[in-house]
JSON list of C-alpha atoms in Angstrom, two decimals:
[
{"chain": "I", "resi": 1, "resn": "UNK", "atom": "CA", "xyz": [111.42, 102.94, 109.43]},
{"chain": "I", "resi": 2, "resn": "UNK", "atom": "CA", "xyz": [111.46, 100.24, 112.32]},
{"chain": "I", "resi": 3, "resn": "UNK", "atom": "CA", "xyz": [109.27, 97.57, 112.82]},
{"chain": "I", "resi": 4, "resn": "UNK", "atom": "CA", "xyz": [108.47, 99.58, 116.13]},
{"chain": "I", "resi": 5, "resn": "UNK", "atom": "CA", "xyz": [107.25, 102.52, 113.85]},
{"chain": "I", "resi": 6, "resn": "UNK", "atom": "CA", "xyz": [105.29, 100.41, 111.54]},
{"chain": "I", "resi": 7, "resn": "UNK", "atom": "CA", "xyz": [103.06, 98.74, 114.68]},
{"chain": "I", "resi": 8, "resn": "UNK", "atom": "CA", "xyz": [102.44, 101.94, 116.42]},
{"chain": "I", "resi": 9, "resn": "UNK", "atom": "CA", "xyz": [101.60, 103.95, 112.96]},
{"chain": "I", "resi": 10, "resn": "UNK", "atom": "CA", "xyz": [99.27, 100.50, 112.46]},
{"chain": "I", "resi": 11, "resn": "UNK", "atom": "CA", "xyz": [97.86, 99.87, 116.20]},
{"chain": "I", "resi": 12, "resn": "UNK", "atom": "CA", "xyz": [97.46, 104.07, 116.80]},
{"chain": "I", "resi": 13, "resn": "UNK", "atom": "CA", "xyz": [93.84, 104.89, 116.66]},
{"chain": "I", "resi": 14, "resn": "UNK", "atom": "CA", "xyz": [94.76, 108.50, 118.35]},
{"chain": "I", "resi": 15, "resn": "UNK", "atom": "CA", "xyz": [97.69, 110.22, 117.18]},
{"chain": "I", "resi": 16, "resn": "UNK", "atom": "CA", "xyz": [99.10, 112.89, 120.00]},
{"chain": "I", "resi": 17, "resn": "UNK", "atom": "CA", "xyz": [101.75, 114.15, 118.09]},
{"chain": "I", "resi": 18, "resn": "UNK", "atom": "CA", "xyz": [103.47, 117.58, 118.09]},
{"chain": "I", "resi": 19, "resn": "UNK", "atom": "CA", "xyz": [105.68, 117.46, 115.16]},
{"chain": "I", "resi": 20, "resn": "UNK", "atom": "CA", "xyz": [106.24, 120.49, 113.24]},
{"chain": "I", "resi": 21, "resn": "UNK", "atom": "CA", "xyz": [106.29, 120.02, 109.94]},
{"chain": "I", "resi": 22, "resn": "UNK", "atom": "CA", "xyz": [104.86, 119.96, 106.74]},
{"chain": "I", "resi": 23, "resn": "UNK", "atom": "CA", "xyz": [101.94, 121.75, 105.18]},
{"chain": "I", "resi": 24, "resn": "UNK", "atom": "CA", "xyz": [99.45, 121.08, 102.39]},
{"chain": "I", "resi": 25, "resn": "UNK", "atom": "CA", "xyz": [97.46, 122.35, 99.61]},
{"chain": "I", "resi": 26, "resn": "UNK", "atom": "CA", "xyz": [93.94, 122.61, 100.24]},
{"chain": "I", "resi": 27, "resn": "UNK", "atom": "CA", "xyz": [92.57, 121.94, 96.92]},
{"chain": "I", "resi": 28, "resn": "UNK", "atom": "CA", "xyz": [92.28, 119.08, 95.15]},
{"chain": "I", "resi": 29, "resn": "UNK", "atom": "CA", "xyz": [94.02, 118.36, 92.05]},
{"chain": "I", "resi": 30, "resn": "UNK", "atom": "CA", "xyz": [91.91, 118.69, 88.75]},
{"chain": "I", "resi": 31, "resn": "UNK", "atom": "CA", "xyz": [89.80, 116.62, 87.41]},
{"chain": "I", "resi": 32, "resn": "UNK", "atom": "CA", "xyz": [87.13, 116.94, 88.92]},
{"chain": "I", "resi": 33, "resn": "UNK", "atom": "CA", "xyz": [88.73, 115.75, 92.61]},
{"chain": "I", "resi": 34, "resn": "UNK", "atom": "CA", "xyz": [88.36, 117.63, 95.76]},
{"chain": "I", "resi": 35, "resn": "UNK", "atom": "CA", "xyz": [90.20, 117.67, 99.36]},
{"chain": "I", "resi": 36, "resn": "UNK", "atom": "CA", "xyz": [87.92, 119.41, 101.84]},
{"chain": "I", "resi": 37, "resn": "UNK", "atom": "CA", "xyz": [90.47, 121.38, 104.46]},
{"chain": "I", "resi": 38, "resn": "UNK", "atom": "CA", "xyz": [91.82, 119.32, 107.61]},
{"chain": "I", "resi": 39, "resn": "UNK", "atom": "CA", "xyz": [92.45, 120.93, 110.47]},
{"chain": "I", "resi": 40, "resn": "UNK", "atom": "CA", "xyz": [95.73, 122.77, 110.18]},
{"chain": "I", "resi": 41, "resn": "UNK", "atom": "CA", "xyz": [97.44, 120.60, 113.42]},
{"chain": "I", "resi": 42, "resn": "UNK", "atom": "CA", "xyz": [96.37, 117.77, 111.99]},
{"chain": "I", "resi": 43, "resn": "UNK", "atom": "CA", "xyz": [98.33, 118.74, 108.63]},
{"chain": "I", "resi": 44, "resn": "UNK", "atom": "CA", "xyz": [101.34, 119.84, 111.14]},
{"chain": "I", "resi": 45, "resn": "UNK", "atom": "CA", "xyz": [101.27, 116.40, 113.21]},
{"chain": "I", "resi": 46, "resn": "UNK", "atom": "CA", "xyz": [101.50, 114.22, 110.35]},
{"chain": "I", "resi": 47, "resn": "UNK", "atom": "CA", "xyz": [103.68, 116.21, 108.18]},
{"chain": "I", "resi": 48, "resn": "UNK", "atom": "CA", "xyz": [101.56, 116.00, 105.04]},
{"chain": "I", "resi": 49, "resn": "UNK", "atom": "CA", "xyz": [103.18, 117.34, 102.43]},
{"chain": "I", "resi": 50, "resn": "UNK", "atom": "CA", "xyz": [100.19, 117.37, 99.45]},
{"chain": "I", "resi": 51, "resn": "UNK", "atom": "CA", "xyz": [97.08, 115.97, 98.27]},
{"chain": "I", "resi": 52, "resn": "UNK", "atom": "CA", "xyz": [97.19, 113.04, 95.44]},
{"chain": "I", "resi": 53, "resn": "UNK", "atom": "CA", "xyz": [95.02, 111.06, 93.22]},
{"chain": "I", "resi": 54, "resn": "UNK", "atom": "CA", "xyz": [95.80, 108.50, 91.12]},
{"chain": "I", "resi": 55, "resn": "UNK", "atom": "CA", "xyz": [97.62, 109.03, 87.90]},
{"chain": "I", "resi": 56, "resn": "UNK", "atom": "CA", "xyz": [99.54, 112.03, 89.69]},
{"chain": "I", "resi": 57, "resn": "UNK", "atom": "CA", "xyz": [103.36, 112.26, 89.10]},
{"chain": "I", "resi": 58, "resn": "UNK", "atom": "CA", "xyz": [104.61, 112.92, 93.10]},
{"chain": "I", "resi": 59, "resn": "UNK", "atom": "CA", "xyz": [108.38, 113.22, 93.55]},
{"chain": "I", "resi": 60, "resn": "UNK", "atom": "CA", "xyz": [109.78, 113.84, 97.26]},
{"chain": "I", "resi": 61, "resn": "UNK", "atom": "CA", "xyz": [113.18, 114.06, 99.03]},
{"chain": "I", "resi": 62, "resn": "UNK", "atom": "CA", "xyz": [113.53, 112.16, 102.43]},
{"chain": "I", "resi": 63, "resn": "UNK", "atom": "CA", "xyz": [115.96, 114.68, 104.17]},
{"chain": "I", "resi": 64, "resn": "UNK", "atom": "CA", "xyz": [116.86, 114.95, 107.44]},
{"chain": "I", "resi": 65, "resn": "UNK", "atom": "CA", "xyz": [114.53, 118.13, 107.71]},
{"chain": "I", "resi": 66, "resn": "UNK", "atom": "CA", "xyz": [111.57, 116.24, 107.52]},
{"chain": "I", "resi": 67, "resn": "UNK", "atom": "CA", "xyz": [109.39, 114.35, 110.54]},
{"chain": "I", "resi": 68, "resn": "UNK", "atom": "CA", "xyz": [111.73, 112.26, 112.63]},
{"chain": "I", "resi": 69, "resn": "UNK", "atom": "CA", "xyz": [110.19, 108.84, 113.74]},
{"chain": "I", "resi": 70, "resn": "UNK", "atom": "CA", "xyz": [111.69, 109.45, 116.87]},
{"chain": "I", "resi": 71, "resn": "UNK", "atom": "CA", "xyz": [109.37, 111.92, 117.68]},
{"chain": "I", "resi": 72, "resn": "UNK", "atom": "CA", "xyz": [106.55, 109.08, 117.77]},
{"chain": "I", "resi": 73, "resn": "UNK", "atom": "CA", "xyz": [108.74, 106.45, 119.47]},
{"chain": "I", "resi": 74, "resn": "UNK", "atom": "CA", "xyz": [112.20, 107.58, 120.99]},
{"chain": "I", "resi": 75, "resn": "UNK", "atom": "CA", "xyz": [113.61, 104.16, 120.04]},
{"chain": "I", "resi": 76, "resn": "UNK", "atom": "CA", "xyz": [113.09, 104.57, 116.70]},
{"chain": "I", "resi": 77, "resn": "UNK", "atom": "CA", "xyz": [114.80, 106.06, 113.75]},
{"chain": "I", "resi": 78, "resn": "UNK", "atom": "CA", "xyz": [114.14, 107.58, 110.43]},
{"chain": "I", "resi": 79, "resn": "UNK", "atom": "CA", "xyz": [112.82, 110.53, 108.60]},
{"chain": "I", "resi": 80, "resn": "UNK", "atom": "CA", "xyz": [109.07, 110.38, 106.76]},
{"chain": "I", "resi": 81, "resn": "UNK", "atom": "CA", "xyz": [106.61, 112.49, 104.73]},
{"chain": "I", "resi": 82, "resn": "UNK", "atom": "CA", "xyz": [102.86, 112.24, 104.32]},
{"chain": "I", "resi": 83, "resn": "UNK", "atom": "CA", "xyz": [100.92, 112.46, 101.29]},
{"chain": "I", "resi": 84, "resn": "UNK", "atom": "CA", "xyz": [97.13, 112.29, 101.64]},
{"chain": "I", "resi": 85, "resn": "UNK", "atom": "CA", "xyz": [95.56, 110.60, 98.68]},
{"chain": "I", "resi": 86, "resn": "UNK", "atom": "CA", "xyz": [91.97, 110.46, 97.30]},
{"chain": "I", "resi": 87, "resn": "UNK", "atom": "CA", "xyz": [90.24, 108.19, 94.74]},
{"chain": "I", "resi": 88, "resn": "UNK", "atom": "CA", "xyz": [87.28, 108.53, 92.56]},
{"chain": "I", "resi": 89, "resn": "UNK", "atom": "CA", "xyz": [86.65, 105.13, 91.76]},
{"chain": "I", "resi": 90, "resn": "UNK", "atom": "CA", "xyz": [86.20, 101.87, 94.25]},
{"chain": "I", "resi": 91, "resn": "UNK", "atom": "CA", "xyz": [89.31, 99.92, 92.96]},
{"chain": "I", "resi": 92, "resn": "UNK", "atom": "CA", "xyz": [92.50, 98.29, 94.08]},
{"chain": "I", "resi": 93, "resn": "UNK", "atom": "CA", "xyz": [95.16, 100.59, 93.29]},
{"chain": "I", "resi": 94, "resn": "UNK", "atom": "CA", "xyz": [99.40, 100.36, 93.26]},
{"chain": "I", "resi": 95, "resn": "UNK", "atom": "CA", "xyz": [100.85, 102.59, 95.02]},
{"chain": "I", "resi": 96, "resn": "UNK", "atom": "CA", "xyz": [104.35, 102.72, 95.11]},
{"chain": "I", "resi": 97, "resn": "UNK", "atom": "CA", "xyz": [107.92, 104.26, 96.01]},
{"chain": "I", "resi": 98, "resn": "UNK", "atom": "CA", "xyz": [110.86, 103.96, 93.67]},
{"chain": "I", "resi": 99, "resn": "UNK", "atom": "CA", "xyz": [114.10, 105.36, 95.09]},
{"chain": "I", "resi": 100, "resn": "UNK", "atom": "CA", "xyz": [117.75, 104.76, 96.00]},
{"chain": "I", "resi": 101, "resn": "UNK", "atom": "CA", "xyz": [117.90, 104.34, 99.24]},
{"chain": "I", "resi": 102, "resn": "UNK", "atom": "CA", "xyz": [115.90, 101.25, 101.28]},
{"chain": "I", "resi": 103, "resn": "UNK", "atom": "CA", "xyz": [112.44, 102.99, 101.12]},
{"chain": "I", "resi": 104, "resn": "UNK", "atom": "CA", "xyz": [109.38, 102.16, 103.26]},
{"chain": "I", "resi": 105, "resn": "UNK", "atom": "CA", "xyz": [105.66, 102.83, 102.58]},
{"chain": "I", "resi": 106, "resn": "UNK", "atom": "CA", "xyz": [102.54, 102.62, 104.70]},
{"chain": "I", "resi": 107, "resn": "UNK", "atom": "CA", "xyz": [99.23, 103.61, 104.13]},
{"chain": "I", "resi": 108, "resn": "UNK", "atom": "CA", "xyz": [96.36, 104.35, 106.55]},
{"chain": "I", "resi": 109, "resn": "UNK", "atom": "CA", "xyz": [93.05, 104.87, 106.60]},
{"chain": "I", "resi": 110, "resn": "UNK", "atom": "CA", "xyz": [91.58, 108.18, 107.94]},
{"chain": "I", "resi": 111, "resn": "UNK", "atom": "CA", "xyz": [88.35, 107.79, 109.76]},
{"chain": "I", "resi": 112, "resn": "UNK", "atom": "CA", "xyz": [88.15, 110.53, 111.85]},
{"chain": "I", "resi": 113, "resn": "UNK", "atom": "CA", "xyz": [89.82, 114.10, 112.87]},
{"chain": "I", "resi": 114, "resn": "UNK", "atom": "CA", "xyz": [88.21, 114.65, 115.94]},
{"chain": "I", "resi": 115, "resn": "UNK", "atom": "CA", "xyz": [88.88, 112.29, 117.54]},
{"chain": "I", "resi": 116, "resn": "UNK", "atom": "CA", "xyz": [91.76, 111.50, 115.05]},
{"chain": "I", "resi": 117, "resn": "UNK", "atom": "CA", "xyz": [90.97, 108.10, 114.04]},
{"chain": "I", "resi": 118, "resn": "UNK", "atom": "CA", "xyz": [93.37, 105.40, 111.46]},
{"chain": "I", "resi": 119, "resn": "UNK", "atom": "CA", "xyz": [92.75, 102.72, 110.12]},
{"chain": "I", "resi": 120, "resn": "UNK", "atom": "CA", "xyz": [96.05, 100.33, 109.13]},
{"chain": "I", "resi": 121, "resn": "UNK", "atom": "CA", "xyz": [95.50, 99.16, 105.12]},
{"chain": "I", "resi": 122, "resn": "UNK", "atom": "CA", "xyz": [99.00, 97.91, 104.24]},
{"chain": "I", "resi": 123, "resn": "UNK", "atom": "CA", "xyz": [102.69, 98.73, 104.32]},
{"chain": "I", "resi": 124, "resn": "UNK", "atom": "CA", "xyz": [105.67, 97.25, 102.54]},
{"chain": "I", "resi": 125, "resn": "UNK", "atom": "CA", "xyz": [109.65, 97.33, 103.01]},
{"chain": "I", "resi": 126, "resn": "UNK", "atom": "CA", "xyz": [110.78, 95.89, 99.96]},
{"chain": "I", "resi": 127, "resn": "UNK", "atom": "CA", "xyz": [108.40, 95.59, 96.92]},
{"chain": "I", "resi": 128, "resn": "UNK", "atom": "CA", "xyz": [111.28, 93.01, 95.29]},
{"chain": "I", "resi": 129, "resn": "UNK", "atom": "CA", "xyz": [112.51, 90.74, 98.28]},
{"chain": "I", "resi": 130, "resn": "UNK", "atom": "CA", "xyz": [115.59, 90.77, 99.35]},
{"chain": "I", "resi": 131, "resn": "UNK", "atom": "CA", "xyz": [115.98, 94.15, 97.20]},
{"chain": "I", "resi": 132, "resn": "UNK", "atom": "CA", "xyz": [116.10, 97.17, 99.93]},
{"chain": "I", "resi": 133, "resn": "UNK", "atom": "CA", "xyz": [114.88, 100.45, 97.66]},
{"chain": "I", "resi": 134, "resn": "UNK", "atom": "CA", "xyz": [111.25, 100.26, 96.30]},
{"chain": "I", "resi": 135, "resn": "UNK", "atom": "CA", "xyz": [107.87, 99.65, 98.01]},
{"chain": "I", "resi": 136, "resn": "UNK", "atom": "CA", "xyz": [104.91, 98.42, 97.29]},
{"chain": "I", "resi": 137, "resn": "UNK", "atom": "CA", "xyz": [101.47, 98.28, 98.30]},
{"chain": "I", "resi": 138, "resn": "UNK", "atom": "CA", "xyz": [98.30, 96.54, 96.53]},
{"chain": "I", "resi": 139, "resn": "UNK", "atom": "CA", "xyz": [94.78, 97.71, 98.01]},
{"chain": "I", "resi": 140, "resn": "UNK", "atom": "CA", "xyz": [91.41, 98.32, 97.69]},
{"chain": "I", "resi": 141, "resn": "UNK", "atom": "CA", "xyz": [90.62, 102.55, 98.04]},
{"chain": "I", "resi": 142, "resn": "UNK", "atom": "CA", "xyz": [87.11, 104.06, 98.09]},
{"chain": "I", "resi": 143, "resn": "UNK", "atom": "CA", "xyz": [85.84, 106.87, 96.95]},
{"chain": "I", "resi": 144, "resn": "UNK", "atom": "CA", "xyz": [85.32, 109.35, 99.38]},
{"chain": "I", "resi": 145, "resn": "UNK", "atom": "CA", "xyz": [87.58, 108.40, 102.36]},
{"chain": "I", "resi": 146, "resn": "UNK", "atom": "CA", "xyz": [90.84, 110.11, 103.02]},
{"chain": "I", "resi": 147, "resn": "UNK", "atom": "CA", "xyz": [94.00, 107.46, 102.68]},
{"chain": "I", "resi": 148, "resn": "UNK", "atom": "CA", "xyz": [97.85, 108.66, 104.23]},
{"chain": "I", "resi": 149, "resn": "UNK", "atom": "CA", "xyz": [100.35, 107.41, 102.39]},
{"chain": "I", "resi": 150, "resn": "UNK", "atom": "CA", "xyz": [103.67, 107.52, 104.62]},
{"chain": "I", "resi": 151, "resn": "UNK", "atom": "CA", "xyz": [106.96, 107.34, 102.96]},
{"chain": "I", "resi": 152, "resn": "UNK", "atom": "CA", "xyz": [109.97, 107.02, 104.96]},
{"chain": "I", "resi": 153, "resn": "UNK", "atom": "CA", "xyz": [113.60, 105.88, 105.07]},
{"chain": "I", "resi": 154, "resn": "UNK", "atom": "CA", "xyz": [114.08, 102.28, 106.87]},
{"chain": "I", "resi": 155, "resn": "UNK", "atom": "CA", "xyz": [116.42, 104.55, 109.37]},
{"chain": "I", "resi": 156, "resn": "UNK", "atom": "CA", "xyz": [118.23, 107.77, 109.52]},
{"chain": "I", "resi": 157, "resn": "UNK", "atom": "CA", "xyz": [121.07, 106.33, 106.94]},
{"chain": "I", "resi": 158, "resn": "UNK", "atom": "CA", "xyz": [118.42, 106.17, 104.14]},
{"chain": "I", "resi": 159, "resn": "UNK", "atom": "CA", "xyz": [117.64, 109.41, 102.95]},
{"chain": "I", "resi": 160, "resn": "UNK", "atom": "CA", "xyz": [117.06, 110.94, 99.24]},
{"chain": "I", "resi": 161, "resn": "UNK", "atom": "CA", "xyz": [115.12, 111.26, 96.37]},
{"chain": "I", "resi": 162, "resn": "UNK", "atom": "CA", "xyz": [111.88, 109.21, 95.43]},
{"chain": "I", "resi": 163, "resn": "UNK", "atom": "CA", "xyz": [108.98, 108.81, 93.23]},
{"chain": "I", "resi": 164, "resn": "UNK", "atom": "CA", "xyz": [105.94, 108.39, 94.32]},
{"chain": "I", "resi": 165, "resn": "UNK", "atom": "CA", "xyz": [103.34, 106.23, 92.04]},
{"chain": "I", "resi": 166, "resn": "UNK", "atom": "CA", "xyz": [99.30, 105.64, 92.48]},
{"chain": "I", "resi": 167, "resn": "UNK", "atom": "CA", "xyz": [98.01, 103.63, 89.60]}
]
């Protein structure tokens, strides 16, 4: 995903997309952890493709069938899924992308759905420098507050299978 990517997803407080993908499951995970519903455009516009909590194995494929960064800046490139995540304790968590190809992860903060409303917490390119696969980001989640964790190829060469960590 381009730098251009990374300051819009992290600048955007409204997010007037019309992408067409993904989907979600509308309960939570068990354990005790729940996911009220979002709206079902907001699901479609950010191509979320499940609800996680910590301690939750998540695998993925970045394919060229999923939500094209070009759709939220035409001079960018690269494919991305969404995962919305959900903690039950105040702590700073891992969360993290292992893969083969040159993997990128952001996570935002979401405040609002009407108006839709982010917050930036943190994204990282390459969790080992100068190493262009894994990501890695270290932050404080709350209880209670809905966190998207975007993971996307660097650009449209960087595509495949990856593991998705919260810890």
């Amino acid at each position: 995903m381009s730098p251009q990517l990374r300051r819009w997803l992290g600048a955007t407080l409204l997010f007037p997309l019309a992408l067409a993908c993904g989907g979600s499951d509308s309960n939570g995970p068990g354990g005790g952890g729940t996911f009220p519903p979002l709206p079902s455009d907001l699901l479609n516009q950010f191509c979320v493709r499940g609800n996680r909590m910590p301690g939750q194995a998540t695998s993925g494929t970045i394919t060229d069938d999923d939500c094209d960064a070009a759709d939220v800046d035409p001079t960018d490139e690269g494919y991305f899924e969404v995962w919305r995540v959900r903690v039950q304790t105040a702590a700073t968590y891992h969360i993290r992308v292992t893969s083969g190809f040159n993997s990128y992860l952001i996570v935002l903060r979401l405040n609002s759905t009407s108006p839709l409303d982010l917050t930036w917490v943190g994204e990282n390119d390459d969790r080992i420098p100068g190493v262009d696969q894994d990501a890695e980001v270290v932050v404080q989640l709350n209880p209670g507050v809905d966190y998207m964790v975007s993971v996307s190829g660097y650009d449209y060469a960087e595509t495949g299978a990856y593991d998705l960590t919260i810890q």
